[in-house]
PDB file of C-alpha atoms in Angstrom:
ATOM      1  CA  ALA A   1     -11.830  28.281  14.116  1.00 75.00           C
ATOM      2  CA  GLN A   2     -11.421  24.567  14.477  1.00 85.00           C
ATOM      3  CA  LYS A   3      -7.793  23.449  15.315  1.00 92.00           C
ATOM      4  CA  VAL A   4      -6.077  20.134  16.538  1.00 95.00           C
ATOM      5  CA  THR A   5      -2.878  20.307  18.442  1.00 96.00           C
ATOM      6  CA  GLN A   6      -0.497  17.287  18.950  1.00 96.00           C
ATOM      7  CA  ALA A   7       2.270  18.948  21.056  1.00 96.00           C
ATOM      8  CA  GLN A   8       4.446  15.792  21.025  1.00 97.00           C
ATOM      9  CA  THR A   9       6.384  15.569  17.693  1.00 95.00           C
ATOM     10  CA  GLU A  10       8.056  12.433  18.501  1.00 96.00           C
ATOM     11  CA  ILE A  11       8.150   9.779  21.285  1.00 97.00           C
ATOM     12  CA  SER A  12      10.567   6.998  21.799  1.00 97.00           C
ATOM     13  CA  VAL A  13       9.808   4.290  24.082  1.00 97.00           C
ATOM     14  CA  VAL A  14      11.122   0.738  24.732  1.00 97.00           C
ATOM     15  CA  GLU A  15       8.824  -2.271  24.143  1.00 97.00           C
ATOM     16  CA  LYS A  16       6.374  -3.163  26.813  1.00 97.00           C
ATOM     17  CA  GLU A  17       6.264   0.482  28.016  1.00 97.00           C
ATOM     18  CA  ASP A  18       2.963   2.290  28.248  1.00 97.00           C
ATOM     19  CA  VAL A  19       2.756   5.490  26.233  1.00 98.00           C
ATOM     20  CA  THR A  20       0.282   8.262  25.901  1.00 98.00           C
ATOM     21  CA  LEU A  21      -0.136  10.489  22.973  1.00 98.00           C
ATOM     22  CA  ASP A  22      -1.833  13.888  23.679  1.00 98.00           C
ATOM     23  CA  CYS A  23      -4.402  15.552  21.446  1.00 98.00           C
ATOM     24  CA  VAL A  24      -6.088  18.967  22.241  1.00 98.00           C
ATOM     25  CA  TYR A  25      -8.685  20.518  20.123  1.00 97.00           C
ATOM     26  CA  GLU A  26     -10.596  23.640  19.656  1.00 95.00           C
ATOM     27  CA  THR A  27     -13.920  24.000  18.075  1.00 91.00           C
ATOM     28  CA  ARG A  28     -17.143  26.348  18.625  1.00 88.00           C
ATOM     29  CA  ASP A  29     -19.347  23.587  17.547  1.00 84.00           C
ATOM     30  CA  THR A  30     -21.374  21.604  20.159  1.00 85.00           C
ATOM     31  CA  THR A  31     -21.695  18.775  18.004  1.00 85.00           C
ATOM     32  CA  TYR A  32     -18.456  17.239  16.541  1.00 89.00           C
ATOM     33  CA  TYR A  33     -16.502  14.114  16.215  1.00 90.00           C
ATOM     34  CA  LEU A  34     -13.047  13.184  17.180  1.00 93.00           C
ATOM     35  CA  PHE A  35     -10.780  10.583  15.348  1.00 94.00           C
ATOM     36  CA  TRP A  36      -7.460   8.792  15.646  1.00 96.00           C
ATOM     37  CA  TYR A  37      -5.636   7.498  12.820  1.00 96.00           C
ATOM     38  CA  LYS A  38      -2.374   5.447  12.482  1.00 96.00           C
ATOM     39  CA  GLN A  39      -0.012   5.953   9.638  1.00 94.00           C
ATOM     40  CA  PRO A  40       2.724   3.234   9.318  1.00 92.00           C
ATOM     41  CA  PRO A  41       5.616   3.715   7.210  1.00 87.00           C
ATOM     42  CA  SER A  42       3.782   2.255   4.232  1.00 83.00           C
ATOM     43  CA  GLY A  43       1.876   5.524   4.038  1.00 84.00           C
ATOM     44  CA  GLU A  44      -1.800   4.358   4.343  1.00 86.00           C
ATOM     45  CA  LEU A  45      -3.693   6.202   7.248  1.00 91.00           C
ATOM     46  CA  VAL A  46      -5.664   3.513   9.443  1.00 93.00           C
ATOM     47  CA  PHE A  47      -8.786   4.485  11.152  1.00 93.00           C
ATOM     48  CA  LEU A  48      -8.592   3.615  14.934  1.00 95.00           C
ATOM     49  CA  ILE A  49     -11.534   5.303  16.634  1.00 93.00           C
ATOM     50  CA  ARG A  50     -14.366   7.892  16.356  1.00 91.00           C
ATOM     51  CA  ARG A  51     -15.914   9.604  19.271  1.00 91.00           C
ATOM     52  CA  ASN A  52     -18.816  12.154  19.332  1.00 88.00           C
ATOM     53  CA  SER A  53     -18.874  15.007  21.417  1.00 90.00           C
ATOM     54  CA  PHE A  54     -21.857  13.770  23.542  1.00 88.00           C
ATOM     55  CA  ASP A  55     -20.159  10.543  24.595  1.00 85.00           C
ATOM     56  CA  GLU A  56     -17.358  10.966  27.284  1.00 83.00           C
ATOM     57  CA  GLN A  57     -17.097   7.483  28.295  1.00 82.00           C
ATOM     58  CA  ASN A  58     -13.500   6.156  27.887  1.00 84.00           C
ATOM     59  CA  GLU A  59     -13.031   3.467  25.473  1.00 86.00           C
ATOM     60  CA  ILE A  60     -10.802   0.483  25.550  1.00 87.00           C
ATOM     61  CA  SER A  61      -9.807  -1.784  22.703  1.00 89.00           C
ATOM     62  CA  GLY A  62      -7.261  -4.396  23.366  1.00 93.00           C
ATOM     63  CA  ARG A  63      -4.017  -2.576  24.171  1.00 95.00           C
ATOM     64  CA  TYR A  64      -5.513   0.781  23.049  1.00 95.00           C
ATOM     65  CA  SER A  65      -7.562   3.067  25.199  1.00 95.00           C
ATOM     66  CA  TRP A  66      -8.835   6.624  24.712  1.00 95.00           C
ATOM     67  CA  ASN A  67      -9.687   9.324  27.276  1.00 95.00           C
ATOM     68  CA  PHE A  68     -11.960  11.985  26.190  1.00 95.00           C
ATOM     69  CA  GLN A  69     -12.217  15.108  28.535  1.00 94.00           C
ATOM     70  CA  LYS A  70     -14.612  17.931  27.298  1.00 92.00           C
ATOM     71  CA  SER A  71     -13.610  20.011  30.134  1.00 92.00           C
ATOM     72  CA  THR A  72     -10.013  20.276  28.912  1.00 95.00           C
ATOM     73  CA  SER A  73     -10.894  19.681  25.051  1.00 95.00           C
ATOM     74  CA  SER A  74      -8.533  16.729  25.071  1.00 96.00           C
ATOM     75  CA  PHE A  75      -8.753  13.308  23.495  1.00 96.00           C
ATOM     76  CA  ASN A  76      -5.733  11.294  24.531  1.00 97.00           C
ATOM     77  CA  PHE A  77      -4.657   8.032  23.377  1.00 97.00           C
ATOM     78  CA  THR A  78      -2.689   5.456  25.442  1.00 97.00           C
ATOM     79  CA  ILE A  79      -1.098   2.179  24.173  1.00 97.00           C
ATOM     80  CA  THR A  80      -0.509  -0.321  26.915  1.00 97.00           C
ATOM     81  CA  ALA A  81       2.541  -2.582  26.646  1.00 97.00           C
ATOM     82  CA  SER A  82       3.738  -1.195  23.486  1.00 97.00           C
ATOM     83  CA  GLN A  83       5.139  -3.324  20.677  1.00 97.00           C
ATOM     84  CA  VAL A  84       7.464  -2.571  17.741  1.00 96.00           C
ATOM     85  CA  VAL A  85       4.677  -2.934  15.485  1.00 95.00           C
ATOM     86  CA  ASP A  86       3.008   0.124  17.070  1.00 97.00           C
ATOM     87  CA  SER A  87       5.683   2.265  15.429  1.00 97.00           C
ATOM     88  CA  ALA A  88       3.978   4.745  13.232  1.00 97.00           C
ATOM     89  CA  VAL A  89       2.836   8.351  12.995  1.00 96.00           C
ATOM     90  CA  TYR A  90      -0.523   8.984  14.927  1.00 97.00           C
ATOM     91  CA  PHE A  91      -2.869  11.574  13.808  1.00 96.00           C
ATOM     92  CA  CYS A  92      -5.760  13.190  15.976  1.00 97.00           C
ATOM     93  CA  ALA A  93      -8.528  14.607  13.810  1.00 94.00           C
ATOM     94  CA  LEU A  94     -11.514  16.835  14.369  1.00 93.00           C
ATOM     95  CA  SER A  95     -14.774  16.642  12.255  1.00 87.00           C
ATOM     96  CA  GLU A  96     -16.396  19.940  11.249  1.00 74.00           C
ATOM     97  CA  PRO A  97     -20.029  19.166  10.647  1.00 67.00           C
ATOM     98  CA  ASN A  98     -21.351  19.860   7.133  1.00 62.00           C
ATOM     99  CA  TYR A  99     -25.034  20.068   7.503  1.00 54.00           C
ATOM    100  CA  GLY A 100     -25.716  20.778   3.998  1.00 56.00           C
ATOM    101  CA  GLY A 101     -24.458  17.398   2.727  1.00 54.00           C
ATOM    102  CA  ALA A 102     -23.181  13.958   3.477  1.00 54.00           C
ATOM    103  CA  THR A 103     -19.612  14.742   3.668  1.00 58.00           C
ATOM    104  CA  ASN A 104     -17.339  15.966   6.653  1.00 67.00           C
ATOM    105  CA  LYS A 105     -14.110  17.906   6.686  1.00 78.00           C
ATOM    106  CA  LEU A 106     -11.616  16.383   8.915  1.00 86.00           C
ATOM    107  CA  ILE A 107      -9.006  18.863  10.534  1.00 89.00           C
ATOM    108  CA  PHE A 108      -5.748  16.996  11.490  1.00 92.00           C
ATOM    109  CA  GLY A 109      -3.074  17.522  13.977  1.00 94.00           C
ATOM    110  CA  THR A 110       0.473  17.448  12.836  1.00 93.00           C
ATOM    111  CA  GLY A 111       0.847  13.992  14.072  1.00 95.00           C
ATOM    112  CA  THR A 112       3.039  12.380  16.715  1.00 97.00           C
ATOM    113  CA  LEU A 113       5.812   9.816  15.450  1.00 96.00           C
ATOM    114  CA  LEU A 114       6.088   6.871  17.865  1.00 97.00           C
ATOM    115  CA  ALA A 115       9.145   4.826  17.825  1.00 97.00           C
ATOM    116  CA  VAL A 116       9.026   1.632  19.718  1.00 97.00           C
ATOM    117  CA  GLN A 117      12.528   0.161  20.315  1.00 96.00           C
ATOM    118  CA  PRO A 118      12.842  -3.761  20.955  1.00 95.00           C
TER     119      PRO A 118
ATOM    120  CA  GLU B   1      -7.712  -6.287  -1.547  1.00 51.00           C
ATOM    121  CA  THR B   2      -7.389  -2.874   0.073  1.00 66.00           C
ATOM    122  CA  GLY B   3     -10.668  -0.773   0.206  1.00 92.00           C
ATOM    123  CA  VAL B   4      -8.977   2.245  -1.426  1.00 95.00           C
ATOM    124  CA  THR B   5      -6.401   1.854  -4.200  1.00 95.00           C
ATOM    125  CA  GLN B   6      -4.284   4.542  -5.510  1.00 96.00           C
ATOM    126  CA  THR B   7      -2.071   4.543  -8.483  1.00 97.00           C
ATOM    127  CA  PRO B   8       0.799   5.303  -9.126  1.00 97.00           C
ATOM    128  CA  ARG B   9       2.521   4.728  -5.593  1.00 95.00           C
ATOM    129  CA  HIS B  10       5.366   7.053  -6.915  1.00 96.00           C
ATOM    130  CA  LEU B  11       5.527   9.698  -9.628  1.00 95.00           C
ATOM    131  CA  VAL B  12       8.289  11.960 -10.622  1.00 94.00           C
ATOM    132  CA  MET B  13       7.527  14.569 -13.101  1.00 92.00           C
ATOM    133  CA  GLY B  14       8.815  17.952 -14.503  1.00 89.00           C
ATOM    134  CA  MET B  15       7.175  21.268 -14.095  1.00 88.00           C
ATOM    135  CA  THR B  16       5.876  21.126 -17.542  1.00 87.00           C
ATOM    136  CA  ASN B  17       4.605  17.567 -17.675  1.00 88.00           C
ATOM    137  CA  LYS B  18       0.886  16.651 -17.605  1.00 93.00           C
ATOM    138  CA  LYS B  19       0.020  13.460 -15.323  1.00 95.00           C
ATOM    139  CA  SER B  20      -2.976  12.160 -13.476  1.00 97.00           C
ATOM    140  CA  LEU B  21      -3.280  10.328 -10.179  1.00 98.00           C
ATOM    141  CA  LYS B  22      -6.078   7.822  -9.743  1.00 98.00           C
ATOM    142  CA  CYS B  23      -8.060   6.592  -6.886  1.00 98.00           C
ATOM    143  CA  GLU B  24     -10.572   3.779  -6.667  1.00 97.00           C
ATOM    144  CA  GLN B  25     -12.696   2.535  -3.787  1.00 96.00           C
ATOM    145  CA  HIS B  26     -14.295  -0.836  -3.378  1.00 94.00           C
ATOM    146  CA  LEU B  27     -16.188   0.035  -0.286  1.00 95.00           C
ATOM    147  CA  GLY B  28     -19.379   1.209  -1.747  1.00 94.00           C
ATOM    148  CA  HIS B  29     -19.004   4.704  -0.248  1.00 93.00           C
ATOM    149  CA  ASN B  30     -20.649   7.854  -1.538  1.00 90.00           C
ATOM    150  CA  ALA B  31     -17.936  10.489  -0.746  1.00 90.00           C
ATOM    151  CA  MET B  32     -14.154  10.759  -1.908  1.00 93.00           C
ATOM    152  CA  TYR B  33     -11.548  13.137  -0.689  1.00 93.00           C
ATOM    153  CA  TRP B  34      -8.069  14.269  -1.929  1.00 95.00           C
ATOM    154  CA  TYR B  35      -5.563  15.302   0.720  1.00 95.00           C
ATOM    155  CA  LYS B  36      -2.118  16.623   0.416  1.00 96.00           C
ATOM    156  CA  GLN B  37       0.563  15.662   3.049  1.00 94.00           C
ATOM    157  CA  SER B  38       3.677  17.664   3.216  1.00 92.00           C
ATOM    158  CA  ALA B  39       6.470  17.073   5.697  1.00 84.00           C
ATOM    159  CA  LYS B  40       5.958  18.683   9.088  1.00 74.00           C
ATOM    160  CA  LYS B  41       2.562  19.919   8.104  1.00 82.00           C
ATOM    161  CA  PRO B  42      -0.979  18.760   8.998  1.00 83.00           C
ATOM    162  CA  LEU B  43      -2.813  16.785   6.224  1.00 89.00           C
ATOM    163  CA  GLU B  44      -4.582  19.504   4.023  1.00 91.00           C
ATOM    164  CA  LEU B  45      -7.791  18.718   2.477  1.00 90.00           C
ATOM    165  CA  MET B  46      -8.010  19.481  -1.195  1.00 94.00           C
ATOM    166  CA  PHE B  47     -11.380  18.403  -2.663  1.00 92.00           C
ATOM    167  CA  VAL B  48     -14.366  16.647  -1.680  1.00 90.00           C
ATOM    168  CA  TYR B  49     -16.861  14.747  -3.821  1.00 90.00           C
ATOM    169  CA  ASN B  50     -20.235  13.367  -2.606  1.00 85.00           C
ATOM    170  CA  PHE B  51     -22.324  11.328  -5.216  1.00 85.00           C
ATOM    171  CA  LYS B  52     -19.849  12.427  -7.957  1.00 85.00           C
ATOM    172  CA  GLU B  53     -20.582  16.218  -7.089  1.00 85.00           C
ATOM    173  CA  GLN B  54     -17.780  18.453  -5.878  1.00 86.00           C
ATOM    174  CA  THR B  55     -18.789  19.749  -2.574  1.00 81.00           C
ATOM    175  CA  GLU B  56     -15.529  21.367  -1.403  1.00 80.00           C
ATOM    176  CA  ASN B  57     -12.643  22.970  -3.006  1.00 81.00           C
ATOM    177  CA  ASN B  58     -10.270  24.163  -0.274  1.00 81.00           C
ATOM    178  CA  SER B  59      -8.687  27.139  -2.278  1.00 86.00           C
ATOM    179  CA  VAL B  60      -6.467  24.682  -4.478  1.00 93.00           C
ATOM    180  CA  PRO B  61      -4.688  26.119  -7.339  1.00 94.00           C
ATOM    181  CA  SER B  62      -5.976  25.520 -10.749  1.00 94.00           C
ATOM    182  CA  ARG B  63      -2.952  23.379 -11.654  1.00 95.00           C
ATOM    183  CA  PHE B  64      -4.644  20.658  -9.788  1.00 96.00           C
ATOM    184  CA  SER B  65      -7.845  19.610 -11.472  1.00 96.00           C
ATOM    185  CA  PRO B  66     -10.069  16.856  -9.968  1.00 96.00           C
ATOM    186  CA  GLU B  67     -12.480  14.678 -11.766  1.00 96.00           C
ATOM    187  CA  CYS B  68     -15.024  12.205 -10.175  1.00 95.00           C
ATOM    188  CA  PRO B  69     -16.739  10.086 -13.201  1.00 95.00           C
ATOM    189  CA  ASN B  70     -18.467   8.070 -10.672  1.00 92.00           C
ATOM    190  CA  SER B  71     -18.678   7.376  -6.895  1.00 89.00           C
ATOM    191  CA  SER B  72     -15.977   4.667  -7.128  1.00 94.00           C
ATOM    192  CA  HIS B  73     -13.375   6.604  -8.997  1.00 96.00           C
ATOM    193  CA  LEU B  74     -11.603   9.859  -8.418  1.00 97.00           C
ATOM    194  CA  PHE B  75      -8.679  11.411 -10.377  1.00 98.00           C
ATOM    195  CA  LEU B  76      -6.400  14.367  -9.793  1.00 98.00           C
ATOM    196  CA  HIS B  77      -5.065  15.752 -13.095  1.00 97.00           C
ATOM    197  CA  LEU B  78      -1.800  17.612 -12.641  1.00 95.00           C
ATOM    198  CA  HIS B  79      -0.245  20.288 -14.858  1.00 93.00           C
ATOM    199  CA  THR B  80       2.416  22.762 -14.588  1.00 93.00           C
ATOM    200  CA  LEU B  81       3.259  21.880 -11.103  1.00 93.00           C
ATOM    201  CA  GLN B  82       5.694  23.793  -8.788  1.00 93.00           C
ATOM    202  CA  PRO B  83       8.326  22.161  -6.700  1.00 92.00           C
ATOM    203  CA  GLU B  84       6.489  23.076  -3.507  1.00 93.00           C
ATOM    204  CA  ASP B  85       3.794  20.548  -4.760  1.00 95.00           C
ATOM    205  CA  SER B  86       6.134  17.724  -4.016  1.00 95.00           C
ATOM    206  CA  ALA B  87       4.336  15.719  -1.304  1.00 96.00           C
ATOM    207  CA  LEU B  88       2.133  12.506  -0.528  1.00 95.00           C
ATOM    208  CA  TYR B  89      -1.404  12.868  -2.089  1.00 97.00           C
ATOM    209  CA  LEU B  90      -3.744  10.674  -0.321  1.00 95.00           C
ATOM    210  CA  CYS B  91      -7.331   9.668  -1.356  1.00 96.00           C
ATOM    211  CA  ALA B  92     -10.031   8.794   0.984  1.00 94.00           C
ATOM    212  CA  SER B  93     -13.665   7.623   1.088  1.00 94.00           C
ATOM    213  CA  SER B  94     -16.449   7.640   3.412  1.00 91.00           C
ATOM    214  CA  ARG B  95     -20.063   6.191   3.747  1.00 89.00           C
ATOM    215  CA  GLY B  96     -21.373   9.632   4.834  1.00 78.00           C
ATOM    216  CA  LEU B  97     -21.464  12.432   7.313  1.00 65.00           C
ATOM    217  CA  ASN B  98     -18.883  12.136  10.129  1.00 70.00           C
ATOM    218  CA  GLN B  99     -18.312   8.549   9.098  1.00 82.00           C
ATOM    219  CA  PRO B 100     -14.839   7.455   9.247  1.00 88.00           C
ATOM    220  CA  GLN B 101     -12.691   8.052   6.169  1.00 91.00           C
ATOM    221  CA  HIS B 102     -10.675   5.292   4.692  1.00 93.00           C
ATOM    222  CA  PHE B 103      -7.503   6.111   3.126  1.00 93.00           C
ATOM    223  CA  GLY B 104      -5.410   4.675   0.388  1.00 93.00           C
ATOM    224  CA  ASP B 105      -1.549   4.159   0.579  1.00 91.00           C
ATOM    225  CA  GLY B 106      -0.972   7.620  -1.254  1.00 94.00           C
ATOM    226  CA  THR B 107       1.094   8.659  -4.250  1.00 96.00           C
ATOM    227  CA  ARG B 108       4.441  10.099  -3.474  1.00 95.00           C
ATOM    228  CA  LEU B 109       4.834  12.886  -5.879  1.00 96.00           C
ATOM    229  CA  SER B 110       8.146  14.523  -6.654  1.00 95.00           C
ATOM    230  CA  ILE B 111       8.409  17.626  -8.919  1.00 93.00           C
ATOM    231  CA  LEU B 112      11.878  18.286 -10.447  1.00 89.00           C
TER     232      LEU B 112
END
């Protein structure tokens, strides 16, 4: 069965520190997608990144970077030089392919609450 | 204007009330979703609609009744809810298979 584990429930850092959020997944599929979402206090989940299972290149977008390691089934997220505005709950998710239709089922982890102190 | 709009933002209702949650997407997407987010639990997928047709019902109790009149609108009709149904209900939409889902701000539901 598909499963996403975010073992870190809460992380607190001081502004300008680097922080890594861990994500470990389980799936029997060879084709799958991984996502990261950010949920600020307002409630809306904001899409950050999608990565397919055949692309293990690490990705960098500004202060954000993602490390995908198929060998360890991990898709970790690093924020460099954190800022107070980064404070939010971050969710990792796994997409279960649905070949019968044009929709996909996202399986979410329990999220990591990141608090960045000034 | 946000891509996915949910109303109301907050709702307090008694167990015998009937109410509806509304979701509208302005992104031209074909698929729409309802999720339930409870404290300290992963987001739970409730329903999926693709081109107005329901493609997934994740064993949701019948006191939750979805309706999708067109690809832009999604409703969740609530009837005889239980206290454990108190949660944040999130609507999302996506263009298609394995495409990113875009979420609304959610409706915070409290059952008295």
